[in-house]
Amino acid sequence: MKYVILQGDGMPDHPLPELGGKTPLEAANTPNLDRIAKRAAKFGMVKTIPDDLPPGSDVGNLTVLGYNPHLYYTGRSPLEAASIGVPLRDGDVTLRCNLVTLVPGQGGLVMEDYSAGHITTEEAREIILDLKKELDEKNLTFFPGVSYRHLLVWAGGNMDIHTTPPHDISGKGIEAYIPSGDGTDKLNEMIERSREILKDHPVNKKRTAEGKNPATSIWLWGQGVAPSMPSFRELYGLTGSVISAVDLVKGIGRYAKLEVIDVPGATGYLDTNYEGKVDYALDSLNEVDLTMIHIESTDETGHVGKAELKIQAIEDFDGRVVGRVLEGIKRFGDYKILVMSDHPTPIDLRTHVNEPVPFAIYSSEDESVKNDSFVYTERSAATSDVFIAEGWRLLGMFVGKEI
């Protein structure tokens, strides 16, 4: 038996007036997702984010991979550190470092763009390395990552501080959301100094000339310490692989001792190499039992707040990922496919929420139509009598080893 998890990050949404009261999932053309829903061995809703934990992709993806986040969640940034090969020592606190676009507004600076226009990895690396020369200190060290997502390691730092994800405050003034707590004076000083350094940076001059958002500042958030996790094989008795453009998901894969596969052209946005992700994942099944294909564009377009872009991302996921997997996996004989998301990212809010998400388990062992009225949408899944309250348990149900 081979297992495939298809994770459309942030794909569920809310009904939107501009879509006639439909969600993007309902408005999108998704014949492959609908086929899975109709023939699913199990179809319903699952709560991926416990009410007492933040609704982030860190908690959500731990849940998707069957790790109880109450046991293994220690913050977002250490997972990203693992992905980019940054070793953490006892006492190290890491923070996610976004490159963002801040603009003047009424009462101060406003978070215009949490991603600096989805700045390229090459441009961002040049900026982060220049910031590193100016801002690194004995106990504060920058590390470049992918696109707008980077890392600061704070040796001997304080976990008990308050920070805010920049995608939570799109269009809002930043003054009420800057890091607070013991030790954050230095962090805020670095944020302010970054604005001076970036004001006339060559990369920003070029981006501005091209009509793109410049990276005008860093934003520090998502503090954490290194987690201690059992391997996926120890938990579920299976080998596996992870395909993602996002350091966070790759980091979870490394802690779980799954094979983390880099795919050329995987960007985490609408221009990602969907077909390459599927091909690499299916090839990995020649050696492992399970693979997860993580698609980020369905989340990023929710943060952007444009329904037409999210519909495009969903239709790309359906046609270029789900459909390609349904065709390509046949060569393995017996297989199961789990389709789900880590959390919703509603267009109207432009950030994550902890609401339940649809899921479907499709098996080669049962091709008969289960319920022809089902389609893969939030409302259709909610009409099922299946609801998984502790989302991390779904993986065990999927692979037949509940823990």
PDB file of N, CA and C in Angstrom, residues 3 48 135 155 213 239 244 258 260 265 310 313 357:
ATOM      1  N   TYR A   3       0.761   5.594   0.198  1.00  0.00           N
ATOM      2  CA  TYR A   3      -0.074   6.652   0.758  1.00  0.00           C
ATOM      3  C   TYR A   3       0.397   8.012   0.241  1.00  0.00           C
ATOM      4  N   THR A  48      -8.050  21.005  12.707  1.00  0.00           N
ATOM      5  CA  THR A  48      -6.594  20.885  12.659  1.00  0.00           C
ATOM      6  C   THR A  48      -5.894  21.763  13.695  1.00  0.00           C
ATOM      7  N   LEU A 135      23.981  44.241  11.138  1.00  0.00           N
ATOM      8  CA  LEU A 135      23.174  44.060  12.335  1.00  0.00           C
ATOM      9  C   LEU A 135      23.565  42.883  13.222  1.00  0.00           C
ATOM     10  N   ALA A 155      20.748  33.906  20.754  1.00  0.00           N
ATOM     11  CA  ALA A 155      21.379  33.050  21.774  1.00  0.00           C
ATOM     12  C   ALA A 155      21.064  33.589  23.165  1.00  0.00           C
ATOM     13  N   ASN A 213       6.830  45.929  -5.102  1.00  0.00           N
ATOM     14  CA  ASN A 213       6.981  46.387  -3.723  1.00  0.00           C
ATOM     15  C   ASN A 213       8.411  46.164  -3.242  1.00  0.00           C
ATOM     16  N   THR A 239       7.917   4.660   6.244  1.00  0.00           N
ATOM     17  CA  THR A 239       8.885   5.622   5.725  1.00  0.00           C
ATOM     18  C   THR A 239       8.131   6.642   4.879  1.00  0.00           C
ATOM     19  N   SER A 244       7.745  20.314  -0.603  1.00  0.00           N
ATOM     20  CA  SER A 244       7.225  21.643  -0.298  1.00  0.00           C
ATOM     21  C   SER A 244       8.238  22.694  -0.714  1.00  0.00           C
ATOM     22  N   LEU A 258      11.678  12.377   7.799  1.00  0.00           N
ATOM     23  CA  LEU A 258      11.175  12.058   6.471  1.00  0.00           C
ATOM     24  C   LEU A 258      12.177  12.567   5.443  1.00  0.00           C
ATOM     25  N   VAL A 260      13.243  14.867   2.742  1.00  0.00           N
ATOM     26  CA  VAL A 260      12.805  16.187   2.296  1.00  0.00           C
ATOM     27  C   VAL A 260      13.372  16.421   0.901  1.00  0.00           C
ATOM     28  N   GLY A 265      12.248  24.907  -9.286  1.00  0.00           N
ATOM     29  CA  GLY A 265      11.115  25.731  -9.682  1.00  0.00           C
ATOM     30  C   GLY A 265       9.974  25.776  -8.691  1.00  0.00           C
ATOM     31  N   LYS A 310      -7.135  33.199  -5.718  1.00  0.00           N
ATOM     32  CA  LYS A 310      -7.306  31.980  -4.943  1.00  0.00           C
ATOM     33  C   LYS A 310      -8.016  30.912  -5.762  1.00  0.00           C
ATOM     34  N   ALA A 313      -5.462  29.376  -7.909  1.00  0.00           N
ATOM     35  CA  ALA A 313      -4.607  28.452  -7.152  1.00  0.00           C
ATOM     36  C   ALA A 313      -5.327  27.137  -6.894  1.00  0.00           C
ATOM     37  N   VAL A 357     -11.679  22.077   8.673  1.00  0.00           N
ATOM     38  CA  VAL A 357     -11.449  22.039   7.231  1.00  0.00           C
ATOM     39  C   VAL A 357     -12.006  20.734   6.654  1.00  0.00           C
TER      40      VAL A 357
END
